[in-house]
Coordinates of C-alpha atoms in Angstrom, one line a residue:
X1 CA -56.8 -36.3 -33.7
X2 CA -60.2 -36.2 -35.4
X3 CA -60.7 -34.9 -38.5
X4 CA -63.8 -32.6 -37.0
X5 CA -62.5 -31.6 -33.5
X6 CA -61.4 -28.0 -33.3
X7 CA -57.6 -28.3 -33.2
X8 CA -56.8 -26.7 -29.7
X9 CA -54.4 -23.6 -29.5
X10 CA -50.8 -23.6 -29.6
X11 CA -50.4 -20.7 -27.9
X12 CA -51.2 -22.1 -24.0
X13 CA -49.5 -19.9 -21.3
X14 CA -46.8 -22.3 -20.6
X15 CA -46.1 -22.7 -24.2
X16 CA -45.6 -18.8 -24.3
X17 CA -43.1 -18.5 -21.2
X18 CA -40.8 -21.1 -22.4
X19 CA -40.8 -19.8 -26.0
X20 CA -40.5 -16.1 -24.9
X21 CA -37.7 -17.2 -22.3
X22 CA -35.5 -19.3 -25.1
X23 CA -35.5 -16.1 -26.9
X24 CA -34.5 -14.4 -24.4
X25 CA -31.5 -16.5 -24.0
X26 CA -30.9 -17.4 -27.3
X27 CA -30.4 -13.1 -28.3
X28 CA -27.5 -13.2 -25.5
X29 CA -26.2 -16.2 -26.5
X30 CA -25.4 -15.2 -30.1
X31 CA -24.2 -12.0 -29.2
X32 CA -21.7 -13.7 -27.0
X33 CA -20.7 -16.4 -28.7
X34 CA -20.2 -15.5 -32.2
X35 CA -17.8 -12.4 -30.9
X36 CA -16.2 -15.4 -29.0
X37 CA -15.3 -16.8 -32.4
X38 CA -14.0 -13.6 -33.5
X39 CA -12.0 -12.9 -29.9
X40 CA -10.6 -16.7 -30.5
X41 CA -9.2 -16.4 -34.1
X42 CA -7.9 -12.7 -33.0
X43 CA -5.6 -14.6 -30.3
X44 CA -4.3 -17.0 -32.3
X45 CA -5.1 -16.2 -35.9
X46 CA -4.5 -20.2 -36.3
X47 CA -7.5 -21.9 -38.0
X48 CA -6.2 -25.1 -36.4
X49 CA -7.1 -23.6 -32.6
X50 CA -9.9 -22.4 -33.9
X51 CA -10.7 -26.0 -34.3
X52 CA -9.5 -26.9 -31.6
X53 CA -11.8 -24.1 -29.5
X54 CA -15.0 -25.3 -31.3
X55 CA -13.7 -29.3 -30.6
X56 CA -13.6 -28.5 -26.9
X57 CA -16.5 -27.1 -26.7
X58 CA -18.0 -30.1 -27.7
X59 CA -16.5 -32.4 -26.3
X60 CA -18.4 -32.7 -23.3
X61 CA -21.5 -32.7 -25.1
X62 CA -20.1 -36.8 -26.8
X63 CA -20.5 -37.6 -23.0
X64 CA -23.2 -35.6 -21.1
X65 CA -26.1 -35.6 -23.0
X66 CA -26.5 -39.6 -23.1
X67 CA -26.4 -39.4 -19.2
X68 CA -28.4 -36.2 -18.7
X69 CA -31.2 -37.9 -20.5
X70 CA -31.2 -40.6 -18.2
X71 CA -31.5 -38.8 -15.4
X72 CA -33.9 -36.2 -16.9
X73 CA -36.4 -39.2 -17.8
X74 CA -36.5 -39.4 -13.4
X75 CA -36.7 -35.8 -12.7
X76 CA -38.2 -32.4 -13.4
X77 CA -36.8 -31.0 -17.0
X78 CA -38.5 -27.8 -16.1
X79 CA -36.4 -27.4 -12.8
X80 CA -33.3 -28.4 -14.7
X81 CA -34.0 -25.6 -17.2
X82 CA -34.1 -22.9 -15.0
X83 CA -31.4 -24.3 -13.1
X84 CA -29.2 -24.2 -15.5
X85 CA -30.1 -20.9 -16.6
X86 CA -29.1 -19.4 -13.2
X87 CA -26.1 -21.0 -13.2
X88 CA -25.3 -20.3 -16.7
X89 CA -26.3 -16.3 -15.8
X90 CA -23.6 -16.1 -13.3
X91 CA -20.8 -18.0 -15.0
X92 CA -21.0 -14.7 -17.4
X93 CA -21.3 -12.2 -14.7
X94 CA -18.3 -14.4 -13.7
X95 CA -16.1 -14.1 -17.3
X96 CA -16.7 -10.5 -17.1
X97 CA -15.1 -10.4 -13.8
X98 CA -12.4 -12.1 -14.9
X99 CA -12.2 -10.1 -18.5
X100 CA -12.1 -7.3 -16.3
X101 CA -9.5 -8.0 -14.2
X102 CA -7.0 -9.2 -17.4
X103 CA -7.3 -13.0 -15.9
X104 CA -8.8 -13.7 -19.4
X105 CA -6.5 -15.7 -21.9
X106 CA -7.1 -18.0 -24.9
X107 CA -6.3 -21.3 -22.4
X108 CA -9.0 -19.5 -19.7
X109 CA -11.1 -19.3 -22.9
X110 CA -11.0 -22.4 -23.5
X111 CA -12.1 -23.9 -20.6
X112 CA -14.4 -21.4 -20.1
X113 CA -15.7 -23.4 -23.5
X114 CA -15.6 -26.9 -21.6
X115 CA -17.9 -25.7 -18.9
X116 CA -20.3 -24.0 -20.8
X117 CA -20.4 -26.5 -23.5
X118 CA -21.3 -29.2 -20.5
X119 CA -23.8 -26.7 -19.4
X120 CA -25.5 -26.2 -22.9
X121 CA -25.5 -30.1 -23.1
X122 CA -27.7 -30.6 -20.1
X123 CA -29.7 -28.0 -21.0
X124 CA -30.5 -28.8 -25.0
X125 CA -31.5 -32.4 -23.8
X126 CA -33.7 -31.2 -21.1
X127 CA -35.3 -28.5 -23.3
X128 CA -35.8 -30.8 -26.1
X129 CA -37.6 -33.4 -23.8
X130 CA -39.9 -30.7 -21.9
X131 CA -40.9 -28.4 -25.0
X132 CA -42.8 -31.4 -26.4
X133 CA -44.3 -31.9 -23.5
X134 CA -46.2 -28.0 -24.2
X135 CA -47.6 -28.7 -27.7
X136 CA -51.1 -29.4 -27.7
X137 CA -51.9 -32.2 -29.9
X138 CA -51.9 -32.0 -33.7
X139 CA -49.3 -28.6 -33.4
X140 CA -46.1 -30.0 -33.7
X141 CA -45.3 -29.2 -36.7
X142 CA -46.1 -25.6 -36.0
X143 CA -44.4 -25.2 -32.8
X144 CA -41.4 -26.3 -34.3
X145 CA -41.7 -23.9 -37.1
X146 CA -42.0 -21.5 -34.6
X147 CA -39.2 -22.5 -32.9
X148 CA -36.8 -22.7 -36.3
X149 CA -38.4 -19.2 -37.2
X150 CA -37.6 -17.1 -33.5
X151 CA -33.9 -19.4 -33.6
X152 CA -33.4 -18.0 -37.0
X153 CA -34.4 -14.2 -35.7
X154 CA -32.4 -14.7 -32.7
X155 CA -29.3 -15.2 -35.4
X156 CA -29.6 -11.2 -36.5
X157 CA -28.0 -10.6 -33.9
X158 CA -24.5 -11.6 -35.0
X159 CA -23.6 -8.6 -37.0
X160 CA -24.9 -6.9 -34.3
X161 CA -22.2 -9.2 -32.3
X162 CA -19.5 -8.3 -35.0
X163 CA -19.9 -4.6 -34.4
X164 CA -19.7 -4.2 -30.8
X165 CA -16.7 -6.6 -30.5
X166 CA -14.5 -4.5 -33.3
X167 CA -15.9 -1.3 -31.8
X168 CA -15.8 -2.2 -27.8
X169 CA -14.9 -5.7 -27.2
X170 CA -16.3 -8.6 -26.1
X171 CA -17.0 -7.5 -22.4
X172 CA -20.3 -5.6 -22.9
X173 CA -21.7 -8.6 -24.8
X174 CA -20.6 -11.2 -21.5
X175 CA -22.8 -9.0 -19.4
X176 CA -25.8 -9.0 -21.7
X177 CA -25.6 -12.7 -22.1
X178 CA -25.4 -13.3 -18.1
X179 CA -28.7 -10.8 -17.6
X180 CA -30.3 -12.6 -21.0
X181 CA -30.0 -16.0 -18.6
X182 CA -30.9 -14.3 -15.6
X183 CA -34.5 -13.2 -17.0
X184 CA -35.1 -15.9 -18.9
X185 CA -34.6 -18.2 -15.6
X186 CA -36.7 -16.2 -14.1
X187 CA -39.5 -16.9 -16.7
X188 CA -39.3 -20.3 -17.0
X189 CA -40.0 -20.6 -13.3
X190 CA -43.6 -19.6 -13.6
X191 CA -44.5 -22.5 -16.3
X192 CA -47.3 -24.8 -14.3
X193 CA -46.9 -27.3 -16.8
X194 CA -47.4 -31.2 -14.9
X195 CA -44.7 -33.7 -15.4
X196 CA -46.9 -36.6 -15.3
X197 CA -44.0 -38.6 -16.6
X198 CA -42.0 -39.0 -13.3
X199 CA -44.3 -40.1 -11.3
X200 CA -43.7 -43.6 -12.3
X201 CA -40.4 -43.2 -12.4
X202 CA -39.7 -42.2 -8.9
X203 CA -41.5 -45.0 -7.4
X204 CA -38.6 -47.2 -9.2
X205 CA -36.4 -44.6 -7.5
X206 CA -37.1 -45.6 -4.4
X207 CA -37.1 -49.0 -4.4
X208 CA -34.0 -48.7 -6.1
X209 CA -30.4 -48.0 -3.8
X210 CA -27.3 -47.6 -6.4
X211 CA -27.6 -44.8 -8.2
X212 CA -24.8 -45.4 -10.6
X213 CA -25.8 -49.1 -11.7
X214 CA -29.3 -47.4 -12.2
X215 CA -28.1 -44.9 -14.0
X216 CA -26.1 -47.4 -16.3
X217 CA -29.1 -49.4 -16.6
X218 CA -31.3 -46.1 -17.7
X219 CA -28.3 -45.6 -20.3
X220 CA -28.4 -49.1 -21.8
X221 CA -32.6 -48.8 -21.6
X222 CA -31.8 -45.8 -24.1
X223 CA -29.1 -46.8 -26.7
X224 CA -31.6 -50.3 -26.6
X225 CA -34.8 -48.4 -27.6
X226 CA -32.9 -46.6 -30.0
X227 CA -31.9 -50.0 -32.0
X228 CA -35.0 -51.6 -31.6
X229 CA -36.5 -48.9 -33.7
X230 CA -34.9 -49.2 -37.0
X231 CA -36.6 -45.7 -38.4
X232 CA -35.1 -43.5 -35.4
X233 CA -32.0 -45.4 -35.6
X234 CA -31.3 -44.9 -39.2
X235 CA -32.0 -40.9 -38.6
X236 CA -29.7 -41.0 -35.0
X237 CA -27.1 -42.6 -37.4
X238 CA -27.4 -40.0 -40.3
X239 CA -27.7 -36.5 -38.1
X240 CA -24.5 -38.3 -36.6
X241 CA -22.9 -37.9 -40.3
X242 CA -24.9 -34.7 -40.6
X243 CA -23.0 -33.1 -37.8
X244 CA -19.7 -34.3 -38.9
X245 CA -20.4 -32.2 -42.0
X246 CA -21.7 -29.5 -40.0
X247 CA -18.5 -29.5 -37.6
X248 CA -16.4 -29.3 -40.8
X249 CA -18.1 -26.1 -42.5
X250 CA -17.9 -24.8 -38.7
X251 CA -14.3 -25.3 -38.3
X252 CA -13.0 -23.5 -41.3
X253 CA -16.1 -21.6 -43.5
X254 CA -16.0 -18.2 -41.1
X255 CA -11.8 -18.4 -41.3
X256 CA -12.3 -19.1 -45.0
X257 CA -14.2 -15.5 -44.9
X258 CA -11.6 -14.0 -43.1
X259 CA -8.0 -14.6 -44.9
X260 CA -10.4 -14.6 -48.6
X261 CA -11.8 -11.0 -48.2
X262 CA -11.3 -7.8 -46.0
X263 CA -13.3 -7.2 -43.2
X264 CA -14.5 -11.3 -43.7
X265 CA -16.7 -11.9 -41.3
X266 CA -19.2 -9.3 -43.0
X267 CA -19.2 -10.9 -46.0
X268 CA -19.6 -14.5 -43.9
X269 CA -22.8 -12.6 -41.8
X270 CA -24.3 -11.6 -45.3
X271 CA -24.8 -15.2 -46.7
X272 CA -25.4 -16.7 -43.4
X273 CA -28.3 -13.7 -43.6
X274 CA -29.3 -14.9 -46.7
X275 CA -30.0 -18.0 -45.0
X276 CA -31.5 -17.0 -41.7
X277 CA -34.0 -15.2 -44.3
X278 CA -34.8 -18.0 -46.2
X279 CA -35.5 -19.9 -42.5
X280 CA -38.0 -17.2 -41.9
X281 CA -40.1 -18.0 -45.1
X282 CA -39.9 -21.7 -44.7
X283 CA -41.0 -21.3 -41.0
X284 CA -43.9 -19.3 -41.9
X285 CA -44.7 -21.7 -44.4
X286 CA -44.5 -24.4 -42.3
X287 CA -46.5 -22.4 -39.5
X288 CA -49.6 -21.6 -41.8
X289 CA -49.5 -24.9 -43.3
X290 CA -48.6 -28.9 -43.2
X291 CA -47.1 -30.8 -45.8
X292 CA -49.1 -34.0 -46.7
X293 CA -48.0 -36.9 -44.1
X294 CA -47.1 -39.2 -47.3
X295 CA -44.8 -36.7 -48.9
X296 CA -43.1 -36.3 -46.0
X297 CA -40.6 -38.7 -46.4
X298 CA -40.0 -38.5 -49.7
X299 CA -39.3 -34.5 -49.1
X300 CA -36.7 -35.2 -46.4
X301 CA -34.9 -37.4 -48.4
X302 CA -34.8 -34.9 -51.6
X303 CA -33.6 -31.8 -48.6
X304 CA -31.0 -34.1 -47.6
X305 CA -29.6 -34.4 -50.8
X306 CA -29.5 -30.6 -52.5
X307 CA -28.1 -29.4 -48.6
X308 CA -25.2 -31.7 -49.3
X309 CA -24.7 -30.0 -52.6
X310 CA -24.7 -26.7 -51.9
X311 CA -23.0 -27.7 -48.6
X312 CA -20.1 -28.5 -50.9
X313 CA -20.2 -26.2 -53.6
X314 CA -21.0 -22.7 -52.9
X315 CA -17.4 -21.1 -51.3
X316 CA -16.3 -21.9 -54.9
X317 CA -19.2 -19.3 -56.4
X318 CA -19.8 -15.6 -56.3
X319 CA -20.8 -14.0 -53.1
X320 CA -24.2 -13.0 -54.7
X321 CA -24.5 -16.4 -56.1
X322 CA -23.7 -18.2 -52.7
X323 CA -26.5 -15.8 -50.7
X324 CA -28.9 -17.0 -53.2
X325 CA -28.2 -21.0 -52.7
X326 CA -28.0 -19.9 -49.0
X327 CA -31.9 -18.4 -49.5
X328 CA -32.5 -21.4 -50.8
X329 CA -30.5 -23.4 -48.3
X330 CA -32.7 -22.2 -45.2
X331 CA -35.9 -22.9 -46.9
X332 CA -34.9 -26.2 -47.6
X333 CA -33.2 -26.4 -43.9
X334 CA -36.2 -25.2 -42.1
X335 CA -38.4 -28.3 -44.1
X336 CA -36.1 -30.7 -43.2
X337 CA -36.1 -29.7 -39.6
X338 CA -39.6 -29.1 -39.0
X339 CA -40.0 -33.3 -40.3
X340 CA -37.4 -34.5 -38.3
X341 CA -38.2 -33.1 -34.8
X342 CA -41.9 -33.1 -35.0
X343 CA -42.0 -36.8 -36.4
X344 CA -39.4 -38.1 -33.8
X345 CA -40.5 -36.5 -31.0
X346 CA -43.8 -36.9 -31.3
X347 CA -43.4 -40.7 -31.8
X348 CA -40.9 -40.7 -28.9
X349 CA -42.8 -41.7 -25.5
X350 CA -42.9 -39.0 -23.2
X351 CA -41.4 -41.5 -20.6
X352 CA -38.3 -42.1 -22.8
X353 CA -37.3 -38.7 -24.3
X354 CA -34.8 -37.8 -22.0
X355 CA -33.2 -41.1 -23.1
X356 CA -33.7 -40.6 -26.9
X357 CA -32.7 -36.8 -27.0
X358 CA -29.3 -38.0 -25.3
X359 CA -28.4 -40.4 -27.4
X360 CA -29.4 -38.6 -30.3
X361 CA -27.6 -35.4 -28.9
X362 CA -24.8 -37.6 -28.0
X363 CA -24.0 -39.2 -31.5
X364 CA -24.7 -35.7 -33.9
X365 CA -21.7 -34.0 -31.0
X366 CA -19.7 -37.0 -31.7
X367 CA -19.8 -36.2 -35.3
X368 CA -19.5 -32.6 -35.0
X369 CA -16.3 -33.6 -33.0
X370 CA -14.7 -35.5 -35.0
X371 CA -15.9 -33.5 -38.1
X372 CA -14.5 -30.2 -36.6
X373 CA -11.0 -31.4 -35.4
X374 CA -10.3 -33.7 -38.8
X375 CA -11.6 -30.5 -41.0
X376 CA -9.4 -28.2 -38.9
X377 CA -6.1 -30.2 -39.0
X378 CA -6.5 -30.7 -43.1
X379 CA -7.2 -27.4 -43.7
X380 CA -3.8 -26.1 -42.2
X381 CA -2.2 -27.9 -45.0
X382 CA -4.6 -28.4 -48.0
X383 CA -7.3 -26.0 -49.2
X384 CA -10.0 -25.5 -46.8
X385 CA -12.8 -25.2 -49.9
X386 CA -11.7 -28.5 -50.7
X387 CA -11.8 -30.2 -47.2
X388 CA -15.7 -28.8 -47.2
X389 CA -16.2 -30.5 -50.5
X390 CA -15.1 -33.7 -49.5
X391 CA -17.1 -33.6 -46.1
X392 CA -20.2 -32.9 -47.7
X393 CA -19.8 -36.3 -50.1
X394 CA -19.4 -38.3 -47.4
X395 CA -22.8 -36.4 -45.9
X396 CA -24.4 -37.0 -49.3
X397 CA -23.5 -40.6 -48.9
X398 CA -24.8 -40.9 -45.7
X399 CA -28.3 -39.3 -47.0
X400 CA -28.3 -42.2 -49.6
X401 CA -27.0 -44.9 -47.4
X402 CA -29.0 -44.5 -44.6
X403 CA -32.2 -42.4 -45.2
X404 CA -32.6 -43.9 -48.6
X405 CA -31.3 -46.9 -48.0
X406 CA -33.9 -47.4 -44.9
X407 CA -36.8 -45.6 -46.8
X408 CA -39.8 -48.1 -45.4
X409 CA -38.3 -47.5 -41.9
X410 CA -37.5 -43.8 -41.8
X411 CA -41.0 -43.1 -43.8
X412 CA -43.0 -44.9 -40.6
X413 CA -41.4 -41.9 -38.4
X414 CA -42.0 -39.4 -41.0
X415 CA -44.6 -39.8 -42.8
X416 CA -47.5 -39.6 -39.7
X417 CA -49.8 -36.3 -39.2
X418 CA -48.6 -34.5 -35.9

């Protein structure tokens, strides 16, 4: 953009709906699923299914989002969105049918997790192709700020989650969550927003008759761009690590809580707070200002590193000692995020972010996978502070290996003004 136009507005009309009706969402999303985490380790009190519960839920997402972005690169993202919003408003209205009638047991939980985790597949790929698509140029890096802050707001509602589930259950929260979809379906149908993308796309479509050798072929056209770009590769690669670690801190850090102190998952909610506040000041940061483009890299790299060392060092501390590294921890967070997502997906082609987003999605659930089932079969029989130390070397590593190992590469993605 020119140094001397006036930037346009980020706040467009269509910009506001979507990021209104993610909210929307997102605070019925939390409240259900974190008291899902409670209602699953209250069944079985095993961190191992607990493990196993996350696992599941993500399994689907190793598989769906790589052909999801395929097919989203063809068709409207927008409808999908909504779409899936309906659909995901009445499996709730469902579950608390169910819950209702006592059909509702930890194997109905579980694939009650499949579907929904299929479901939030799809839909992450398809919103992470079409918000893009809604930032005026030179705002990237503030819209995703914004979207890091209202995530991290959305996240206050956990204890909230935690108290309603030990005073009531978790019925109450299914019903808010399937109204939550309901409206924000309902608002995402009025964005006007063109999807000049398809238009090309379709005409291919027609002269085209097997759907599943074209859909192969849209696959390969994805994992293809993604090596011949050595930068986005090296950062697919990494997140993939990234997640693993993630999946591993998932997987045993909230029953860590629990068996370690009374009433744990307080204690849990008050460092996580400590780092959904440190989120807010980095997103405000980020929202009033723009790091240099040639410090970007180089500011990445340096996140990457300290996030692996708190990562594997701070259930061994003081509670007061781990909310401050957590304070810490989502400043840092927020930084790294707002580089990552504005630099790739502003580099992405619109054409080809369905494709991207999959992959990407595809390979950081992979890791999470694996990270989350490995974690929660070693911590039933070595200590689960010491699993999470290990996993977060091997994330350090990856930082070193692969974002500082590819430095000229990754800094060609990163280091350009948005």
């Amino acid at each position: 953009m020119d140094p001397q136009q006036t930037p346009r507005p980020l706040w467009t009309r269509d910009f506001t709906i979507l990021t209104l009706g993610s909210v929307v969402s997102m605070v019925g999303n939390v409240l259900a699923n974190f008291a899902m985490s409670l209602l699953v380790l209250d069944l079985t009190g095993s961190p191992m299914l607990y493990a196993v519960y996350i696992a599941l839920y993500a399994l689907p997402q190793m598989i769906v989002p790589v052909f999801s972005g395929a097919i989203l690169d063809r068709f409207s993202r927008k409808r999908t969105i909504y779409t899936l919003d309906f659909i995901s408003a009445g499996l709730f209205a469902l579950a608390m049918a169910a819950l209702w009638g006592g059909w509702f047991n930890f194997p109905a939980l579980v694939a009650f997790s499949v579907i929904t985790g299929s479901i939030d597949s799809m839909y992450s790929v398809a919103y992470q192709s079409f918000y893009p698509l809604l930032i005026t140029e030179g705002n990237y890096s503030k819209a995703y700020s914004v979207a890091s802050l209202l995530e991290m707001l959305t996240m206050v509602m956990a204890p909230v989650s935690a108290v309603v589930y030990n005073a009531g259950g978790i019925l109450p929260l299914f019903g808010v969550n399937a109204v939550s979809y309901f409206i924000a379906a309902l608002m995402e149908m009025r964005i006007g927003a063109e999807e000049k993308y398809t238009q090309g796309r379709r005409e291919v479509l027609k002269s085209e008759k097997n759907a599943l050798s074209r859909l192969l072929r849209d696959v390969k056209e994805g994992v293809e761009y993604l090596r011949g770009e050595r930068g986005l590769a090296a950062v697919a690669v990494y997140f993939a690590f990234s997640a693993m670690v993630g999946g591993a801190t998932s997987a045993l850090t909230l029953p860590w809580f629990k068996a370690t102190f009374a009433n744990g998952e307080y204690y849990y909610i008050l460092v996580q707070g400590a780092a959904m506040a440190g989120r807010a000041i980095g997103s405000s940061y980020h929202y009033k200002r723009q790091l240099p483009a040639r410090w970007k890299y180089t500011v990445a790299l340096t996140v990457y590193i300290v996030l692996s060392v708190i990562d594997g060092i701070y259930l061994f501390l003081p509670i007061w000692v781990m909310a401050v590294l957590f304070l810490i921890y989502g400043m840092l967070g927020v930084t790294s995020f707002t580089i990552r997502i504005s630099a790739t997906q502003s580099y992405v082609p619109d054409e080809k972010k369905g494709r991207f987003n999959g992959v990407f999605e595809m390979l950081s659930t992979t890791g999470m996978f694996a990270g989350t089932l490995l974690a929660g079969a070693l911590g039933t029989v070595l200590p689960q502070r010491g699993v999470i130390l290990a996993f977060s070397a091997v994330g350090l590593a990856a930082a070193l290996i692969f974002i500082g190992g590819r430095g000229r590469d990754v800094a060609a993605v990163y280091n350009r003004q948005q």
